[in-house]
CSV table of C-alpha atoms in Angstrom, one decimal:
chain,number,residue,atom,x,y,z
A,28,UNK,CA,25.9,60.5,-22.1
A,29,UNK,CA,27.3,58.6,-19.2
A,30,UNK,CA,30.5,56.6,-19.2
A,31,UNK,CA,28.6,53.5,-18.0
A,32,UNK,CA,26.0,53.4,-20.8
A,33,UNK,CA,27.6,54.9,-23.9
A,34,UNK,CA,30.1,52.6,-25.5
A,35,UNK,CA,30.9,53.9,-29.0
A,36,UNK,CA,29.7,55.1,-32.4
A,37,UNK,CA,30.7,53.2,-35.5
A,38,UNK,CA,30.0,52.8,-39.2
A,39,UNK,CA,29.2,49.6,-41.0
A,40,UNK,CA,28.7,49.0,-44.8
A,41,UNK,CA,25.3,47.3,-45.1
A,42,UNK,CA,22.7,47.1,-47.8
A,43,UNK,CA,25.1,48.8,-50.1
A,44,UNK,CA,25.5,52.0,-48.1
A,45,UNK,CA,27.4,53.5,-45.1
A,46,UNK,CA,25.3,53.2,-42.0
A,47,UNK,CA,26.3,54.8,-38.7
A,48,UNK,CA,25.0,53.8,-35.3
A,49,UNK,CA,25.6,54.5,-31.6
A,50,UNK,CA,25.9,51.7,-29.1
A,51,UNK,CA,24.8,51.9,-25.5
A,52,UNK,CA,25.0,49.4,-22.6
A,53,UNK,CA,26.5,46.3,-24.2
A,54,UNK,CA,24.7,43.8,-21.8
A,55,UNK,CA,21.5,41.9,-22.4
A,56,UNK,CA,19.6,41.1,-25.5
A,57,UNK,CA,20.2,43.4,-28.5
A,58,UNK,CA,17.8,46.3,-29.1
A,59,UNK,CA,17.9,48.2,-32.4
A,60,UNK,CA,16.3,51.6,-32.1
A,61,UNK,CA,15.1,53.2,-35.4
A,62,UNK,CA,14.3,56.9,-35.0
A,63,UNK,CA,11.8,59.1,-36.8
A,64,UNK,CA,11.9,61.4,-39.8
A,65,UNK,CA,14.3,64.1,-38.5
A,66,UNK,CA,15.9,62.5,-35.5
A,67,UNK,CA,19.6,61.7,-35.7
A,68,UNK,CA,20.7,58.9,-33.5
A,69,UNK,CA,22.5,61.2,-31.0
A,70,UNK,CA,19.2,62.9,-30.1
A,71,UNK,CA,17.9,59.6,-28.7
A,72,UNK,CA,20.9,59.2,-26.4
A,73,UNK,CA,18.9,60.0,-23.2
A,74,UNK,CA,16.4,57.3,-24.1
A,75,UNK,CA,19.1,54.8,-25.1
A,76,UNK,CA,20.8,55.3,-21.7
A,77,UNK,CA,17.6,54.2,-19.9
A,78,UNK,CA,17.1,51.2,-22.2
A,79,UNK,CA,20.7,50.2,-21.8
A,80,UNK,CA,20.0,49.2,-18.2
A,81,UNK,CA,18.5,46.0,-19.6
A,82,UNK,CA,19.5,45.8,-23.3
A,83,UNK,CA,22.5,46.1,-25.6
A,84,UNK,CA,21.2,49.1,-27.5
A,85,UNK,CA,22.1,50.1,-31.1
A,86,UNK,CA,20.6,53.5,-32.2
A,87,UNK,CA,20.6,53.9,-36.0
A,88,UNK,CA,21.2,57.0,-38.1
A,89,UNK,CA,18.7,56.2,-40.8
A,90,UNK,CA,19.9,56.9,-44.3
A,91,UNK,CA,19.8,60.6,-45.1
A,92,UNK,CA,20.2,61.5,-41.4
A,93,UNK,CA,23.1,61.9,-39.0
A,94,UNK,CA,26.4,60.3,-40.1
A,95,UNK,CA,24.9,57.7,-42.4
A,96,UNK,CA,25.1,58.0,-46.1
A,97,UNK,CA,22.9,60.5,-47.8
A,98,UNK,CA,22.4,62.0,-51.3
A,99,UNK,CA,20.0,62.4,-54.2
A,100,UNK,CA,21.1,59.0,-55.6
A,101,UNK,CA,19.6,57.1,-52.7
A,102,UNK,CA,16.0,55.9,-52.4
A,103,UNK,CA,14.0,57.0,-49.4
A,104,UNK,CA,11.1,54.5,-49.4
A,105,UNK,CA,10.0,51.9,-46.8
A,106,UNK,CA,11.5,48.9,-48.6
A,107,UNK,CA,14.9,50.6,-48.8
A,108,UNK,CA,14.8,51.7,-45.1
A,109,UNK,CA,13.7,48.2,-44.0
A,110,UNK,CA,16.5,46.6,-46.0
A,111,UNK,CA,19.0,48.9,-44.3
A,112,UNK,CA,17.9,47.7,-40.9
A,113,UNK,CA,18.0,44.1,-42.1
A,114,UNK,CA,21.5,44.7,-43.4
A,115,UNK,CA,22.6,46.3,-40.1
A,116,UNK,CA,21.3,43.4,-38.1
A,117,UNK,CA,23.0,40.9,-40.3
A,118,UNK,CA,26.3,42.8,-40.5
A,119,UNK,CA,26.5,43.0,-36.7
A,120,UNK,CA,25.4,39.4,-36.2
A,121,UNK,CA,22.5,40.3,-33.9
A,122,UNK,CA,20.2,37.5,-32.8
A,123,UNK,CA,17.0,37.6,-30.8
A,124,UNK,CA,16.8,41.4,-31.0
A,125,UNK,CA,14.1,43.8,-30.2
A,126,UNK,CA,13.4,46.3,-33.0
A,127,UNK,CA,12.0,49.6,-31.5
A,128,UNK,CA,10.9,52.2,-34.0
A,129,UNK,CA,9.5,55.6,-33.4
A,130,UNK,CA,7.2,57.3,-35.9
A,131,UNK,CA,8.8,56.8,-39.3
A,132,UNK,CA,11.0,54.2,-37.5
A,133,UNK,CA,7.9,52.3,-36.5
A,134,UNK,CA,6.7,52.1,-40.1
A,135,UNK,CA,10.2,50.8,-41.0
A,136,UNK,CA,10.0,48.2,-38.3
A,137,UNK,CA,6.6,47.0,-39.6
A,138,UNK,CA,7.9,46.7,-43.2
A,139,UNK,CA,11.1,45.0,-42.0
A,140,UNK,CA,9.1,42.4,-40.0
A,141,UNK,CA,6.8,41.8,-43.0
A,142,UNK,CA,9.7,41.3,-45.4
A,143,UNK,CA,12.1,39.4,-43.2
A,144,UNK,CA,11.6,38.7,-39.5
A,145,UNK,CA,14.7,36.5,-39.0
A,146,UNK,CA,16.4,37.1,-35.7
A,147,UNK,CA,13.7,39.6,-34.5
A,148,UNK,CA,12.3,38.6,-31.1
A,149,UNK,CA,9.8,41.4,-30.7
A,150,UNK,CA,8.7,44.8,-32.1
A,151,UNK,CA,8.0,48.0,-30.2
A,152,UNK,CA,6.0,50.3,-32.5
A,153,UNK,CA,6.0,53.8,-31.1
A,154,UNK,CA,3.2,56.1,-32.5
A,155,UNK,CA,3.6,55.1,-36.2
A,156,UNK,CA,1.9,57.5,-38.7
A,157,UNK,CA,-1.2,55.6,-39.9
A,158,UNK,CA,-1.6,57.7,-42.9
A,159,UNK,CA,-1.6,56.1,-46.4
A,160,UNK,CA,-3.5,56.0,-49.6
A,161,UNK,CA,-7.1,57.1,-49.0
A,162,UNK,CA,-6.4,57.7,-45.3
A,163,UNK,CA,-6.4,60.6,-42.9
A,164,UNK,CA,-3.3,62.8,-43.4
A,165,UNK,CA,-0.4,62.7,-41.0
A,166,UNK,CA,-1.2,65.6,-38.6
A,167,UNK,CA,2.3,67.3,-38.8
A,168,UNK,CA,3.1,69.7,-41.6
A,169,UNK,CA,6.0,69.4,-44.0
A,170,UNK,CA,6.8,73.1,-43.6
A,171,UNK,CA,7.6,72.5,-39.9
A,172,UNK,CA,10.3,70.0,-40.9
A,173,UNK,CA,11.7,72.0,-43.8
A,174,UNK,CA,11.8,75.4,-42.1
A,175,UNK,CA,13.6,73.9,-39.1
A,176,UNK,CA,16.2,72.0,-41.2
A,177,UNK,CA,16.9,75.2,-43.2
A,178,UNK,CA,17.3,77.2,-40.1
A,179,UNK,CA,19.7,74.6,-38.6
A,180,UNK,CA,21.7,74.6,-41.8
A,181,UNK,CA,22.3,78.3,-41.5
A,182,UNK,CA,23.2,77.8,-37.8
A,183,UNK,CA,20.9,78.1,-34.8
A,184,UNK,CA,21.2,77.7,-31.0
A,185,UNK,CA,18.9,76.0,-28.5
A,186,UNK,CA,16.8,79.2,-28.0
A,187,UNK,CA,16.2,79.5,-31.7
A,188,UNK,CA,15.1,75.8,-31.8
A,189,UNK,CA,12.6,76.5,-29.0
A,190,UNK,CA,10.3,78.0,-31.5
A,191,UNK,CA,9.9,74.6,-33.1
A,192,UNK,CA,10.0,72.5,-29.9
A,193,UNK,CA,8.7,74.7,-27.1
A,194,UNK,CA,8.4,72.1,-24.4
A,195,UNK,CA,11.8,70.5,-24.7
A,196,UNK,CA,14.7,70.8,-22.2
A,197,UNK,CA,17.7,73.0,-22.9
A,198,UNK,CA,19.8,69.9,-23.6
A,199,UNK,CA,17.3,68.4,-26.0
A,200,UNK,CA,17.0,71.7,-27.8
A,201,UNK,CA,20.8,72.0,-28.0
A,202,UNK,CA,21.3,68.6,-29.5
A,203,UNK,CA,18.5,69.1,-32.1
A,204,UNK,CA,19.9,72.5,-33.0
A,205,UNK,CA,23.4,71.0,-33.4
A,206,UNK,CA,22.4,67.9,-35.4
A,207,UNK,CA,19.3,68.8,-37.4
A,208,UNK,CA,21.4,70.1,-40.3
A,209,UNK,CA,22.4,66.5,-40.9
A,210,UNK,CA,18.9,65.6,-41.9
A,211,UNK,CA,18.7,65.8,-45.7
A,212,UNK,CA,15.9,67.9,-46.9
A,213,UNK,CA,15.2,65.7,-49.9
A,214,UNK,CA,15.1,62.6,-47.8
A,215,UNK,CA,12.6,64.4,-45.4
A,216,UNK,CA,10.4,65.6,-48.3
A,217,UNK,CA,10.3,62.2,-50.0
A,218,UNK,CA,9.6,60.4,-46.7
A,219,UNK,CA,6.9,62.8,-45.7
A,220,UNK,CA,5.2,62.3,-49.1
A,221,UNK,CA,5.4,58.5,-48.7
A,222,UNK,CA,3.7,58.7,-45.3
A,223,UNK,CA,0.7,59.3,-47.5
A,224,UNK,CA,1.4,56.9,-50.4
A,225,UNK,CA,2.8,53.9,-48.7
A,226,UNK,CA,0.5,51.5,-46.9
A,227,UNK,CA,1.7,49.8,-43.6
A,228,UNK,CA,-1.8,48.3,-42.9
A,229,UNK,CA,-1.3,45.7,-45.6
A,230,UNK,CA,1.8,44.5,-43.7
A,231,UNK,CA,0.2,44.1,-40.2
A,232,UNK,CA,-1.6,40.8,-40.7
A,233,UNK,CA,1.7,39.2,-41.7
A,234,UNK,CA,3.7,40.1,-38.6
A,235,UNK,CA,4.9,37.1,-36.6
A,236,UNK,CA,7.0,38.6,-33.7
A,237,UNK,CA,5.2,39.7,-30.6
A,238,UNK,CA,4.4,43.4,-31.0
A,239,UNK,CA,3.6,46.4,-28.8
A,240,UNK,CA,1.8,49.5,-30.2
A,241,UNK,CA,2.6,52.5,-28.0
A,242,UNK,CA,0.3,55.4,-28.4
A,243,UNK,CA,0.8,59.1,-27.4
A,244,UNK,CA,-2.4,60.1,-25.6
A,245,UNK,CA,-2.2,63.7,-26.9
A,246,UNK,CA,-0.3,63.2,-30.1
A,247,UNK,CA,-3.2,63.0,-32.5
A,248,UNK,CA,-1.3,60.5,-34.7
A,249,UNK,CA,-3.2,57.4,-33.6
A,250,UNK,CA,-6.9,57.8,-32.8
A,251,UNK,CA,-9.1,55.2,-31.0
A,252,UNK,CA,-10.5,54.1,-34.4
A,253,UNK,CA,-7.0,53.5,-35.6
A,254,UNK,CA,-6.2,51.4,-32.6
A,255,UNK,CA,-9.4,49.4,-33.4
A,256,UNK,CA,-8.4,48.9,-37.0
A,257,UNK,CA,-4.8,47.8,-36.1
A,258,UNK,CA,-6.1,45.3,-33.5
A,259,UNK,CA,-8.5,43.9,-36.2
A,260,UNK,CA,-5.5,43.4,-38.6
A,261,UNK,CA,-3.2,42.0,-35.9
A,262,UNK,CA,-5.3,40.7,-33.0
A,263,UNK,CA,-2.3,39.6,-30.9
A,264,UNK,CA,-0.8,43.1,-30.8
A,265,UNK,CA,-0.5,44.6,-27.3
A,266,UNK,CA,-1.4,48.3,-26.6
A,267,UNK,CA,0.1,50.8,-24.3
A,268,UNK,CA,-1.2,54.4,-24.0
A,269,UNK,CA,1.4,56.7,-22.5
A,270,UNK,CA,-0.3,59.6,-20.6
A,271,UNK,CA,0.8,63.2,-20.7
A,272,UNK,CA,2.7,62.7,-24.0
A,273,UNK,CA,2.7,64.1,-27.5
A,274,UNK,CA,4.1,62.3,-30.5
A,275,UNK,CA,7.7,62.6,-29.2
A,276,UNK,CA,6.7,60.4,-26.3
A,277,UNK,CA,10.1,60.1,-24.4
A,278,UNK,CA,10.6,63.9,-24.6
A,279,UNK,CA,7.3,64.4,-22.7
A,280,UNK,CA,7.1,61.4,-20.5
A,281,UNK,CA,10.3,59.3,-20.4
A,282,UNK,CA,9.2,57.3,-17.3
A,283,UNK,CA,6.0,56.4,-19.0
A,284,UNK,CA,7.7,55.4,-22.2
A,285,UNK,CA,10.2,53.2,-20.4
A,286,UNK,CA,7.5,51.7,-18.2
A,287,UNK,CA,5.6,50.7,-21.3
A,288,UNK,CA,8.7,49.2,-23.0
A,289,UNK,CA,9.8,47.4,-19.8
A,290,UNK,CA,6.3,46.0,-19.2
A,291,UNK,CA,6.0,44.6,-22.7
A,292,UNK,CA,9.6,43.2,-22.9
A,293,UNK,CA,9.5,41.8,-19.4
A,294,UNK,CA,6.3,39.9,-20.1
A,295,UNK,CA,7.6,38.7,-23.5
């Protein structure tokens, strides 16, 4: 984190729970970044620093992750997640904001915009799992998440994390090893199951903000036939395929990720 981009971390009570976020930049239109299933906000710092060149960036610790509230008494479904983001936006008084979601976060952004798009200027949907009832399964395996969370809970270093994320840099591995234990196993299990039982396709025709679908060219999450279906449901959606990138797009090709975001937001 650089002194010029990272401003602070804070908590806010919104949608009935404690939510934690990190703020970067402070200038420009607000951008709310919603990470994936086991990505605490701090692990997105290197991405937020780049986005903060043009936006006031808020990176959320989704419930059950990082420093936000967790526990078996909470619900871990799309409606609850979406209401959390709506509560955060309202509590912070953000207007005209970009909602950028990765993976699980992109599914949350879709449900949020379907339920209540007030104050949302645009959506950036980064490689959302397109699994759902009667659909192709999400290609990642639950054991990968559970095994790595349990190892982090016992304590692990960057080298031990490399077994799970072999292409990442030392800094990226260190941060994940340090923070992965804050991802609740129950929240992860429930969310992974709901990747296959909750349907985001029903939401797509109802989205009104301009939207970008960003696809990892070697991620295997969104296939050409999925792109075609999504375009059929939301014809105005824009598409960006990021080369040389797996599902964790910025970790593989940060420049390509930022170019896709900048190109869409600049045009919008």
